Amino acid sequence: MKNTVYVLANEHGVPSIEAFGLRLAQHFLDKYPHVHTANVSLEEKPWARMQIGGHAHPHSFVAGANERNLCEISATRTTTAMKSGLEGLQVLKTTGSGFSNFHRDEYTTLKETDDRIFATTIEASWPCSDLRADWTAARQQIRGA
């Protein structure tokens, strides 16, 4: 299967993990009549071109943080369901985050404040009902929100 993945990626490109996953699932359904369902799980770790002397290097990259893009596809000959997501997105806000006017009970120890450091790791997923959508743009918009 690894070679199939490489060949399809080389022949058709990988505009997004969603588009590539759909192509991969369809390939196995089209090529093998005995296959009734193709389940594809993809994980993408974003990389960025290294900047050398103010210019993007043609073949050197640097890894991002722990963030990973995810996509799950389950396709049959008549239906396709897809879900995308991300995990490991670490965010830090060094000021301007307050915790006040929250519900308190006998176990609450957090003191109220109008300014606090806020850090978290985000994990999110969303259904992909329009399989023809621009999922790169959608992912960027969702991540930005």
mmCIF file of N, CA and C in Angstrom:
data_model
loop_
_atom_site.group_PDB
_atom_site.id
_atom_site.type_symbol
_atom_site.label_atom_id
_atom_site.label_comp_id
_atom_site.label_asym_id
_atom_site.label_seq_id
_atom_site.Cartn_x
_atom_site.Cartn_y
_atom_site.Cartn_z
ATOM 1 N N MET A 1 0.809 -1.190 0.000
ATOM 2 C CA MET A 1 0.000 0.000 0.000
ATOM 3 C C MET A 1 0.855 1.258 0.000
ATOM 4 N N LYS A 2 2.017 1.203 0.630
ATOM 5 C CA LYS A 2 2.878 2.379 0.687
ATOM 6 C C LYS A 2 3.208 2.874 -0.715
ATOM 7 N N ASN A 3 3.547 1.963 -1.608
ATOM 8 C CA ASN A 3 3.879 2.375 -2.975
ATOM 9 C C ASN A 3 2.681 2.983 -3.683
ATOM 10 N N THR A 4 1.489 2.437 -3.444
ATOM 11 C CA THR A 4 0.274 3.011 -4.028
ATOM 12 C C THR A 4 0.097 4.451 -3.566
ATOM 13 N N VAL A 5 0.291 4.682 -2.284
ATOM 14 C CA VAL A 5 0.168 6.041 -1.736
ATOM 15 C C VAL A 5 1.174 6.966 -2.412
ATOM 16 N N TYR A 6 2.428 6.528 -2.527
ATOM 17 C CA TYR A 6 3.464 7.368 -3.150
ATOM 18 C C TYR A 6 3.146 7.667 -4.611
ATOM 19 N N VAL A 7 2.722 6.646 -5.346
ATOM 20 C CA VAL A 7 2.428 6.834 -6.775
ATOM 21 C C VAL A 7 1.250 7.788 -6.957
ATOM 22 N N LEU A 8 0.179 7.588 -6.200
ATOM 23 C CA LEU A 8 -0.984 8.478 -6.329
ATOM 24 C C LEU A 8 -0.634 9.905 -5.928
ATOM 25 N N ALA A 9 0.181 10.065 -4.904
ATOM 26 C CA ALA A 9 0.600 11.417 -4.492
ATOM 27 C C ALA A 9 1.433 12.061 -5.594
ATOM 28 N N ASN A 10 2.297 11.298 -6.215
ATOM 29 C CA ASN A 10 3.141 11.828 -7.288
ATOM 30 C C ASN A 10 2.312 12.167 -8.528
ATOM 31 N N GLU A 11 1.367 11.304 -8.869
ATOM 32 C CA GLU A 11 0.560 11.523 -10.071
ATOM 33 C C GLU A 11 -0.452 12.653 -9.919
ATOM 34 N N HIS A 12 -1.032 12.783 -8.737
ATOM 35 C CA HIS A 12 -2.149 13.717 -8.563
ATOM 36 C C HIS A 12 -1.863 14.865 -7.601
ATOM 37 N N GLY A 13 -0.743 14.805 -6.907
ATOM 38 C CA GLY A 13 -0.449 15.829 -5.911
ATOM 39 C C GLY A 13 -1.275 15.635 -4.655
ATOM 40 N N VAL A 14 -0.999 16.481 -3.683
ATOM 41 C CA VAL A 14 -1.712 16.425 -2.415
ATOM 42 C C VAL A 14 -2.162 17.845 -2.075
ATOM 43 N N PRO A 15 -3.261 18.301 -2.711
ATOM 44 C CA PRO A 15 -3.715 19.663 -2.439
ATOM 45 C C PRO A 15 -4.143 19.857 -0.984
ATOM 46 N N SER A 16 -4.633 18.787 -0.356
ATOM 47 C CA SER A 16 -4.978 18.769 1.065
ATOM 48 C C SER A 16 -5.058 17.302 1.467
ATOM 49 N N ILE A 17 -4.962 17.043 2.774
ATOM 50 C CA ILE A 17 -5.075 15.646 3.181
ATOM 51 C C ILE A 17 -6.487 15.128 2.923
ATOM 52 N N GLU A 18 -7.482 16.022 2.961
ATOM 53 C CA GLU A 18 -8.843 15.607 2.677
ATOM 54 C C GLU A 18 -8.984 15.178 1.216
ATOM 55 N N ALA A 19 -8.514 15.997 0.289
ATOM 56 C CA ALA A 19 -8.605 15.676 -1.139
ATOM 57 C C ALA A 19 -7.823 14.401 -1.458
ATOM 58 N N PHE A 20 -6.643 14.270 -0.882
ATOM 59 C CA PHE A 20 -5.838 13.086 -1.146
ATOM 60 C C PHE A 20 -6.487 11.841 -0.540
ATOM 61 N N GLY A 21 -7.028 11.962 0.651
ATOM 62 C CA GLY A 21 -7.702 10.826 1.283
ATOM 63 C C GLY A 21 -8.889 10.347 0.474
ATOM 64 N N LEU A 22 -9.661 11.290 -0.072
ATOM 65 C CA LEU A 22 -10.790 10.917 -0.924
ATOM 66 C C LEU A 22 -10.312 10.181 -2.170
ATOM 67 N N ARG A 23 -9.228 10.681 -2.788
ATOM 68 C CA ARG A 23 -8.676 10.036 -3.981
ATOM 69 C C ARG A 23 -8.181 8.624 -3.648
ATOM 70 N N LEU A 24 -7.528 8.491 -2.513
ATOM 71 C CA LEU A 24 -6.991 7.200 -2.102
ATOM 72 C C LEU A 24 -8.123 6.193 -1.845
ATOM 73 N N ALA A 25 -9.153 6.610 -1.137
ATOM 74 C CA ALA A 25 -10.286 5.711 -0.881
ATOM 75 C C ALA A 25 -10.941 5.296 -2.193
ATOM 76 N N GLN A 26 -11.153 6.253 -3.090
ATOM 77 C CA GLN A 26 -11.796 5.943 -4.372
ATOM 78 C C GLN A 26 -10.939 4.992 -5.207
ATOM 79 N N HIS A 27 -9.621 5.156 -5.141
ATOM 80 C CA HIS A 27 -8.712 4.268 -5.880
ATOM 81 C C HIS A 27 -8.948 2.805 -5.479
ATOM 82 N N PHE A 28 -9.007 2.536 -4.186
ATOM 83 C CA PHE A 28 -9.163 1.154 -3.740
ATOM 84 C C PHE A 28 -10.546 0.608 -4.068
ATOM 85 N N LEU A 29 -11.559 1.459 -4.029
ATOM 86 C CA LEU A 29 -12.904 1.007 -4.407
ATOM 87 C C LEU A 29 -12.995 0.736 -5.909
ATOM 88 N N ASP A 30 -12.360 1.574 -6.731
ATOM 89 C CA ASP A 30 -12.403 1.407 -8.184
ATOM 90 C C ASP A 30 -11.561 0.223 -8.647
ATOM 91 N N LYS A 31 -10.420 0.007 -8.034
ATOM 92 C CA LYS A 31 -9.465 -0.990 -8.502
ATOM 93 C C LYS A 31 -9.806 -2.412 -8.052
ATOM 94 N N TYR A 32 -10.416 -2.563 -6.908
ATOM 95 C CA TYR A 32 -10.625 -3.890 -6.334
ATOM 96 C C TYR A 32 -12.115 -4.144 -6.093
ATOM 97 N N PRO A 33 -12.753 -4.938 -6.966
ATOM 98 C CA PRO A 33 -14.192 -5.181 -6.844
ATOM 99 C C PRO A 33 -14.586 -5.847 -5.526
ATOM 100 N N HIS A 34 -13.665 -6.572 -4.897
ATOM 101 C CA HIS A 34 -13.994 -7.256 -3.641
ATOM 102 C C HIS A 34 -13.941 -6.310 -2.433
ATOM 103 N N VAL A 35 -13.449 -5.089 -2.617
ATOM 104 C CA VAL A 35 -13.413 -4.112 -1.525
ATOM 105 C C VAL A 35 -14.762 -3.400 -1.482
ATOM 106 N N HIS A 36 -15.397 -3.446 -0.321
ATOM 107 C CA HIS A 36 -16.712 -2.812 -0.170
ATOM 108 C C HIS A 36 -16.634 -1.491 0.592
ATOM 109 N N THR A 37 -15.641 -1.364 1.449
ATOM 110 C CA THR A 37 -15.467 -0.137 2.225
ATOM 111 C C THR A 37 -13.987 0.183 2.308
ATOM 112 N N ALA A 38 -13.662 1.438 2.086
ATOM 113 C CA ALA A 38 -12.277 1.899 2.244
ATOM 114 C C ALA A 38 -12.260 2.915 3.380
ATOM 115 N N ASN A 39 -11.501 2.608 4.420
ATOM 116 C CA ASN A 39 -11.318 3.522 5.540
ATOM 117 C C ASN A 39 -9.910 4.090 5.462
ATOM 118 N N VAL A 40 -9.814 5.399 5.421
ATOM 119 C CA VAL A 40 -8.521 6.073 5.289
ATOM 120 C C VAL A 40 -8.362 7.034 6.455
ATOM 121 N N SER A 41 -7.244 6.925 7.156
ATOM 122 C CA SER A 41 -6.902 7.853 8.235
ATOM 123 C C SER A 41 -5.592 8.524 7.866
ATOM 124 N N LEU A 42 -5.606 9.852 7.880
ATOM 125 C CA LEU A 42 -4.398 10.605 7.514
ATOM 126 C C LEU A 42 -4.013 11.538 8.648
ATOM 127 N N GLU A 43 -2.716 11.726 8.774
ATOM 128 C CA GLU A 43 -2.160 12.667 9.747
ATOM 129 C C GLU A 43 -1.070 13.459 9.045
ATOM 130 N N GLU A 44 -1.119 14.770 9.187
ATOM 131 C CA GLU A 44 -0.152 15.645 8.528
ATOM 132 C C GLU A 44 0.511 16.532 9.574
ATOM 133 N N LYS A 45 1.822 16.532 9.561
ATOM 134 C CA LYS A 45 2.575 17.435 10.437
ATOM 135 C C LYS A 45 3.049 18.598 9.562
ATOM 136 N N PRO A 46 2.589 19.817 9.866
ATOM 137 C CA PRO A 46 2.979 20.962 9.027
ATOM 138 C C PRO A 46 4.485 21.242 9.084
ATOM 139 N N TRP A 47 5.051 21.541 7.934
ATOM 140 C CA TRP A 47 6.449 21.941 7.795
ATOM 141 C C TRP A 47 6.476 23.278 7.059
ATOM 142 N N ALA A 48 7.505 24.056 7.288
ATOM 143 C CA ALA A 48 7.662 25.345 6.608
ATOM 144 C C ALA A 48 9.050 25.404 5.975
ATOM 145 N N ARG A 49 9.135 26.049 4.839
ATOM 146 C CA ARG A 49 10.443 26.204 4.191
ATOM 147 C C ARG A 49 11.355 27.041 5.075
ATOM 148 N N MET A 50 12.609 26.642 5.152
ATOM 149 C CA MET A 50 13.594 27.433 5.896
ATOM 150 C C MET A 50 13.858 28.726 5.144
ATOM 151 N N GLN A 51 14.028 29.778 5.885
ATOM 152 C CA GLN A 51 14.380 31.077 5.309
ATOM 153 C C GLN A 51 15.891 31.247 5.461
ATOM 154 N N ILE A 52 16.588 31.372 4.343
ATOM 155 C CA ILE A 52 18.037 31.561 4.330
ATOM 156 C C ILE A 52 18.313 32.879 3.623
ATOM 157 N N GLY A 53 18.890 33.827 4.337
ATOM 158 C CA GLY A 53 19.182 35.124 3.736
ATOM 159 C C GLY A 53 17.928 35.836 3.245
ATOM 160 N N GLY A 54 16.819 35.623 3.936
ATOM 161 C CA GLY A 54 15.579 36.290 3.550
ATOM 162 C C GLY A 54 14.819 35.622 2.415
ATOM 163 N N HIS A 55 15.289 34.454 1.966
ATOM 164 C CA HIS A 55 14.640 33.753 0.854
ATOM 165 C C HIS A 55 14.282 32.329 1.275
ATOM 166 N N ALA A 56 13.154 31.851 0.750
ATOM 167 C CA ALA A 56 12.739 30.476 1.025
ATOM 168 C C ALA A 56 13.715 29.520 0.358
ATOM 169 N N HIS A 57 14.283 28.612 1.137
ATOM 170 C CA HIS A 57 15.226 27.631 0.593
ATOM 171 C C HIS A 57 14.458 26.614 -0.248
ATOM 172 N N PRO A 58 14.983 26.215 -1.424
ATOM 173 C CA PRO A 58 14.221 25.340 -2.326
ATOM 174 C C PRO A 58 13.985 23.927 -1.795
ATOM 175 N N HIS A 59 14.839 23.430 -0.887
ATOM 176 C CA HIS A 59 14.653 22.051 -0.438
ATOM 177 C C HIS A 59 15.026 21.827 1.024
ATOM 178 N N SER A 60 14.883 22.853 1.866
ATOM 179 C CA SER A 60 15.120 22.695 3.299
ATOM 180 C C SER A 60 13.907 23.205 4.070
ATOM 181 N N PHE A 61 13.504 22.435 5.061
ATOM 182 C CA PHE A 61 12.292 22.731 5.814
ATOM 183 C C PHE A 61 12.569 22.645 7.306
ATOM 184 N N VAL A 62 11.701 23.276 8.077
ATOM 185 C CA VAL A 62 11.762 23.194 9.528
ATOM 186 C C VAL A 62 10.380 22.748 10.020
ATOM 187 N N ALA A 63 10.389 21.851 11.005
ATOM 188 C CA ALA A 63 9.137 21.344 11.544
ATOM 189 C C ALA A 63 8.481 22.391 12.432
ATOM 190 N N GLY A 64 7.161 22.369 12.443
ATOM 191 C CA GLY A 64 6.425 23.249 13.337
ATOM 192 C C GLY A 64 6.402 22.664 14.734
ATOM 193 N N ALA A 65 5.449 23.057 15.500
ATOM 194 C CA ALA A 65 5.301 22.571 16.867
ATOM 195 C C ALA A 65 4.728 21.158 16.848
ATOM 196 N N ASN A 66 3.990 20.802 17.858
ATOM 197 C CA ASN A 66 3.403 19.462 17.955
ATOM 198 C C ASN A 66 2.085 19.334 17.206
ATOM 199 N N GLU A 67 1.654 20.398 16.560
ATOM 200 C CA GLU A 67 0.371 20.401 15.879
ATOM 201 C C GLU A 67 0.346 19.400 14.729
ATOM 202 N N ARG A 68 -0.815 18.704 14.601
ATOM 203 C CA ARG A 68 -1.008 17.760 13.510
ATOM 204 C C ARG A 68 -2.407 17.950 12.939
ATOM 205 N N ASN A 69 -2.511 17.879 11.621
ATOM 206 C CA ASN A 69 -3.790 17.902 10.933
ATOM 207 C C ASN A 69 -4.260 16.462 10.765
ATOM 208 N N LEU A 70 -5.552 16.233 10.939
ATOM 209 C CA LEU A 70 -6.098 14.890 10.877
ATOM 210 C C LEU A 70 -7.267 14.831 9.899
ATOM 211 N N CYS A 71 -7.466 13.653 9.323
ATOM 212 C CA CYS A 71 -8.610 13.432 8.438
ATOM 213 C C CYS A 71 -8.965 11.952 8.477
ATOM 214 N N GLU A 72 -10.260 11.668 8.579
ATOM 215 C CA GLU A 72 -10.769 10.290 8.563
ATOM 216 C C GLU A 72 -11.849 10.184 7.498
ATOM 217 N N ILE A 73 -11.732 9.171 6.656
ATOM 218 C CA ILE A 73 -12.685 8.958 5.571
ATOM 219 C C ILE A 73 -13.154 7.512 5.625
ATOM 220 N N SER A 74 -14.458 7.325 5.443
ATOM 221 C CA SER A 74 -15.025 6.000 5.270
ATOM 222 C C SER A 74 -15.880 6.060 4.008
ATOM 223 N N ALA A 75 -15.462 5.303 2.998
ATOM 224 C CA ALA A 75 -16.144 5.365 1.706
ATOM 225 C C ALA A 75 -16.594 3.979 1.276
ATOM 226 N N THR A 76 -17.813 3.940 0.732
ATOM 227 C CA THR A 76 -18.328 2.737 0.075
ATOM 228 C C THR A 76 -18.601 3.132 -1.368
ATOM 229 N N ARG A 77 -19.188 2.248 -2.122
ATOM 230 C CA ARG A 77 -19.486 2.571 -3.514
ATOM 231 C C ARG A 77 -20.642 3.576 -3.636
ATOM 232 N N THR A 78 -21.401 3.771 -2.547
ATOM 233 C CA THR A 78 -22.553 4.675 -2.624
ATOM 234 C C THR A 78 -22.485 5.856 -1.647
ATOM 235 N N THR A 79 -21.686 5.777 -0.598
ATOM 236 C CA THR A 79 -21.621 6.858 0.382
ATOM 237 C C THR A 79 -20.189 7.137 0.804
ATOM 238 N N THR A 80 -19.950 8.375 1.192
ATOM 239 C CA THR A 80 -18.643 8.766 1.724
ATOM 240 C C THR A 80 -18.866 9.708 2.897
ATOM 241 N N ALA A 81 -18.213 9.392 4.006
ATOM 242 C CA ALA A 81 -18.264 10.255 5.182
ATOM 243 C C ALA A 81 -16.833 10.696 5.491
ATOM 244 N N MET A 82 -16.681 11.979 5.820
ATOM 245 C CA MET A 82 -15.340 12.499 6.101
ATOM 246 C C MET A 82 -15.399 13.418 7.315
ATOM 247 N N LYS A 83 -14.365 13.340 8.134
ATOM 248 C CA LYS A 83 -14.201 14.198 9.301
ATOM 249 C C LYS A 83 -12.765 14.693 9.312
ATOM 250 N N SER A 84 -12.570 15.983 9.545
ATOM 251 C CA SER A 84 -11.232 16.560 9.646
ATOM 252 C C SER A 84 -11.027 17.094 11.051
ATOM 253 N N GLY A 85 -9.791 17.417 11.349
ATOM 254 C CA GLY A 85 -9.511 17.973 12.664
ATOM 255 C C GLY A 85 -8.069 18.357 12.827
ATOM 256 N N LEU A 86 -7.746 18.759 14.032
ATOM 257 C CA LEU A 86 -6.360 19.058 14.386
ATOM 258 C C LEU A 86 -6.172 18.704 15.842
ATOM 259 N N GLU A 87 -4.940 18.432 16.208
ATOM 260 C CA GLU A 87 -4.614 18.194 17.608
ATOM 261 C C GLU A 87 -3.197 18.670 17.865
ATOM 262 N N GLY A 88 -2.934 18.962 19.112
ATOM 263 C CA GLY A 88 -1.597 19.407 19.501
ATOM 264 C C GLY A 88 -1.330 20.876 19.224
ATOM 265 N N LEU A 89 -2.362 21.676 18.926
ATOM 266 C CA LEU A 89 -2.172 23.107 18.689
ATOM 267 C C LEU A 89 -2.019 23.793 20.044
ATOM 268 N N GLN A 90 -0.803 24.214 20.362
ATOM 269 C CA GLN A 90 -0.533 24.848 21.646
ATOM 270 C C GLN A 90 -0.604 26.357 21.494
ATOM 271 N N VAL A 91 -1.374 26.994 22.369
ATOM 272 C CA VAL A 91 -1.520 28.442 22.346
ATOM 273 C C VAL A 91 -1.204 28.998 23.727
ATOM 274 N N LEU A 92 -0.663 30.207 23.732
ATOM 275 C CA LEU A 92 -0.287 30.879 24.968
ATOM 276 C C LEU A 92 -0.648 32.347 24.846
ATOM 277 N N LYS A 93 -1.359 32.851 25.831
ATOM 278 C CA LYS A 93 -1.685 34.268 25.916
ATOM 279 C C LYS A 93 -1.053 34.761 27.211
ATOM 280 N N THR A 94 -0.094 35.675 27.103
ATOM 281 C CA THR A 94 0.692 36.059 28.272
ATOM 282 C C THR A 94 0.018 37.093 29.161
ATOM 283 N N THR A 95 -1.018 37.765 28.667
ATOM 284 C CA THR A 95 -1.748 38.729 29.483
ATOM 285 C C THR A 95 -3.130 38.948 28.877
ATOM 286 N N GLY A 96 -4.000 39.603 29.633
ATOM 287 C CA GLY A 96 -5.313 39.949 29.108
ATOM 288 C C GLY A 96 -6.340 38.840 29.203
ATOM 289 N N SER A 97 -6.041 37.771 29.909
ATOM 290 C CA SER A 97 -7.017 36.705 30.105
ATOM 291 C C SER A 97 -7.484 36.753 31.549
ATOM 292 N N GLY A 98 -8.750 36.887 31.747
ATOM 293 C CA GLY A 98 -9.284 36.940 33.101
ATOM 294 C C GLY A 98 -10.148 35.742 33.407
ATOM 295 N N PHE A 99 -10.207 35.393 34.665
ATOM 296 C CA PHE A 99 -11.113 34.372 35.161
ATOM 297 C C PHE A 99 -11.888 35.001 36.304
ATOM 298 N N SER A 100 -13.128 35.386 36.017
ATOM 299 C CA SER A 100 -13.953 36.013 37.046
ATOM 300 C C SER A 100 -15.418 35.717 36.764
ATOM 301 N N ASN A 101 -16.221 35.881 37.788
ATOM 302 C CA ASN A 101 -17.665 35.645 37.700
ATOM 303 C C ASN A 101 -17.998 34.222 37.245
ATOM 304 N N PHE A 102 -17.196 33.253 37.646
ATOM 305 C CA PHE A 102 -17.470 31.865 37.288
ATOM 306 C C PHE A 102 -18.186 31.171 38.442
ATOM 307 N N HIS A 103 -18.784 30.037 38.144
ATOM 308 C CA HIS A 103 -19.509 29.268 39.161
ATOM 309 C C HIS A 103 -18.520 28.768 40.208
ATOM 310 N N ARG A 104 -18.879 28.945 41.457
ATOM 311 C CA ARG A 104 -18.031 28.500 42.564
ATOM 312 C C ARG A 104 -18.798 27.469 43.387
ATOM 313 N N ASP A 105 -18.063 26.500 43.914
ATOM 314 C CA ASP A 105 -18.659 25.571 44.871
ATOM 315 C C ASP A 105 -17.653 25.320 45.985
ATOM 316 N N GLU A 106 -17.931 24.369 46.859
ATOM 317 C CA GLU A 106 -17.052 24.132 48.011
ATOM 318 C C GLU A 106 -15.667 23.620 47.619
ATOM 319 N N TYR A 107 -15.479 23.191 46.361
ATOM 320 C CA TYR A 107 -14.187 22.676 45.915
ATOM 321 C C TYR A 107 -13.366 23.708 45.141
ATOM 322 N N THR A 108 -13.916 24.873 44.877
ATOM 323 C CA THR A 108 -13.231 25.898 44.092
ATOM 324 C C THR A 108 -12.064 26.478 44.882
ATOM 325 N N THR A 109 -10.885 26.486 44.243
ATOM 326 C CA THR A 109 -9.703 27.113 44.854
ATOM 327 C C THR A 109 -9.170 28.256 44.012
ATOM 328 N N LEU A 110 -9.594 28.362 42.768
ATOM 329 C CA LEU A 110 -9.098 29.398 41.869
ATOM 330 C C LEU A 110 -9.598 30.765 42.322
ATOM 331 N N LYS A 111 -8.664 31.690 42.496
ATOM 332 C CA LYS A 111 -9.029 33.058 42.841
ATOM 333 C C LYS A 111 -9.411 33.818 41.576
ATOM 334 N N GLU A 112 -10.379 34.723 41.707
ATOM 335 C CA GLU A 112 -10.784 35.546 40.577
ATOM 336 C C GLU A 112 -9.702 36.576 40.275
ATOM 337 N N THR A 113 -9.506 36.839 38.975
ATOM 338 C CA THR A 113 -8.548 37.847 38.542
ATOM 339 C C THR A 113 -8.958 38.354 37.163
ATOM 340 N N ASP A 114 -8.549 39.567 36.850
ATOM 341 C CA ASP A 114 -8.809 40.128 35.524
ATOM 342 C C ASP A 114 -7.623 39.941 34.588
ATOM 343 N N ASP A 115 -6.495 39.432 35.086
ATOM 344 C CA ASP A 115 -5.308 39.255 34.248
ATOM 345 C C ASP A 115 -4.553 38.007 34.691
ATOM 346 N N ARG A 116 -4.377 37.093 33.754
ATOM 347 C CA ARG A 116 -3.721 35.829 34.067
ATOM 348 C C ARG A 116 -3.105 35.273 32.791
ATOM 349 N N ILE A 117 -2.017 34.538 32.929
ATOM 350 C CA ILE A 117 -1.443 33.809 31.798
ATOM 351 C C ILE A 117 -2.409 32.672 31.454
ATOM 352 N N PHE A 118 -2.646 32.494 30.169
ATOM 353 C CA PHE A 118 -3.540 31.441 29.720
ATOM 354 C C PHE A 118 -2.813 30.589 28.686
ATOM 355 N N ALA A 119 -2.745 29.291 28.926
ATOM 356 C CA ALA A 119 -2.110 28.372 27.976
ATOM 357 C C ALA A 119 -2.962 27.112 27.894
ATOM 358 N N THR A 120 -3.060 26.573 26.688
ATOM 359 C CA THR A 120 -3.825 25.344 26.502
ATOM 360 C C THR A 120 -3.363 24.640 25.234
ATOM 361 N N THR A 121 -3.730 23.412 25.110
ATOM 362 C CA THR A 121 -3.512 22.647 23.887
ATOM 363 C C THR A 121 -4.878 22.329 23.310
ATOM 364 N N ILE A 122 -5.061 22.669 22.037
ATOM 365 C CA ILE A 122 -6.363 22.532 21.396
ATOM 366 C C ILE A 122 -6.433 21.249 20.580
ATOM 367 N N GLU A 123 -7.562 20.584 20.714
ATOM 368 C CA GLU A 123 -7.895 19.425 19.893
ATOM 369 C C GLU A 123 -9.309 19.672 19.380
ATOM 370 N N ALA A 124 -9.504 19.610 18.090
ATOM 371 C CA ALA A 124 -10.816 19.904 17.516
ATOM 372 C C ALA A 124 -11.059 19.019 16.302
ATOM 373 N N SER A 125 -12.332 18.749 16.031
ATOM 374 C CA SER A 125 -12.689 18.017 14.813
ATOM 375 C C SER A 125 -14.006 18.565 14.297
ATOM 376 N N TRP A 126 -14.228 18.354 13.013
ATOM 377 C CA TRP A 126 -15.437 18.859 12.377
ATOM 378 C C TRP A 126 -15.836 17.937 11.234
ATOM 379 N N PRO A 127 -17.155 17.808 11.003
ATOM 380 C CA PRO A 127 -17.614 16.994 9.877
ATOM 381 C C PRO A 127 -17.404 17.743 8.568
ATOM 382 N N CYS A 128 -17.175 17.011 7.503
ATOM 383 C CA CYS A 128 -16.966 17.596 6.174
ATOM 384 C C CYS A 128 -18.119 17.155 5.282
ATOM 385 N N SER A 129 -19.190 17.925 5.294
ATOM 386 C CA SER A 129 -20.373 17.511 4.536
ATOM 387 C C SER A 129 -20.226 17.772 3.041
ATOM 388 N N ASP A 130 -19.523 18.839 2.653
ATOM 389 C CA ASP A 130 -19.302 19.144 1.231
ATOM 390 C C ASP A 130 -17.939 18.588 0.837
ATOM 391 N N LEU A 131 -17.925 17.435 0.229
ATOM 392 C CA LEU A 131 -16.663 16.758 -0.091
ATOM 393 C C LEU A 131 -15.861 17.477 -1.166
ATOM 394 N N ARG A 132 -16.469 18.433 -1.867
ATOM 395 C CA ARG A 132 -15.766 19.175 -2.919
ATOM 396 C C ARG A 132 -15.229 20.523 -2.435
ATOM 397 N N ALA A 133 -15.390 20.813 -1.164
ATOM 398 C CA ALA A 133 -14.968 22.113 -0.617
ATOM 399 C C ALA A 133 -13.448 22.263 -0.688
ATOM 400 N N ASP A 134 -12.990 23.481 -0.576
ATOM 401 C CA ASP A 134 -11.557 23.775 -0.477
ATOM 402 C C ASP A 134 -11.161 23.560 0.978
ATOM 403 N N TRP A 135 -10.698 22.360 1.298
ATOM 404 C CA TRP A 135 -10.447 22.009 2.688
ATOM 405 C C TRP A 135 -9.195 22.654 3.245
ATOM 406 N N THR A 136 -8.272 23.064 2.398
ATOM 407 C CA THR A 136 -7.121 23.827 2.894
ATOM 408 C C THR A 136 -7.608 25.171 3.420
ATOM 409 N N ALA A 137 -8.437 25.857 2.660
ATOM 410 C CA ALA A 137 -8.982 27.149 3.101
ATOM 411 C C ALA A 137 -9.876 26.967 4.325
ATOM 412 N N ALA A 138 -10.690 25.923 4.327
ATOM 413 C CA ALA A 138 -11.573 25.680 5.472
ATOM 414 C C ALA A 138 -10.762 25.430 6.734
ATOM 415 N N ARG A 139 -9.710 24.613 6.630
ATOM 416 C CA ARG A 139 -8.869 24.323 7.792
ATOM 417 C C ARG A 139 -8.218 25.601 8.308
ATOM 418 N N GLN A 140 -7.719 26.434 7.414
ATOM 419 C CA GLN A 140 -7.086 27.692 7.838
ATOM 420 C C GLN A 140 -8.087 28.599 8.522
ATOM 421 N N GLN A 141 -9.306 28.660 8.000
ATOM 422 C CA GLN A 141 -10.342 29.494 8.613
ATOM 423 C C GLN A 141 -10.728 28.953 9.987
ATOM 424 N N ILE A 142 -10.907 27.655 10.099
ATOM 425 C CA ILE A 142 -11.273 27.041 11.388
ATOM 426 C C ILE A 142 -10.138 27.237 12.385
ATOM 427 N N ARG A 143 -8.910 27.012 11.975
ATOM 428 C CA ARG A 143 -7.765 27.180 12.873
ATOM 429 C C ARG A 143 -7.644 28.635 13.328
ATOM 430 N N GLY A 144 -7.873 29.554 12.411
ATOM 431 C CA GLY A 144 -7.791 30.973 12.743
ATOM 432 C C GLY A 144 -8.842 31.390 13.769
ATOM 433 N N ALA A 145 -10.010 30.768 13.663
ATOM 434 C CA ALA A 145 -11.075 31.093 14.627
ATOM 435 C C ALA A 145 -10.699 30.600 16.005
#
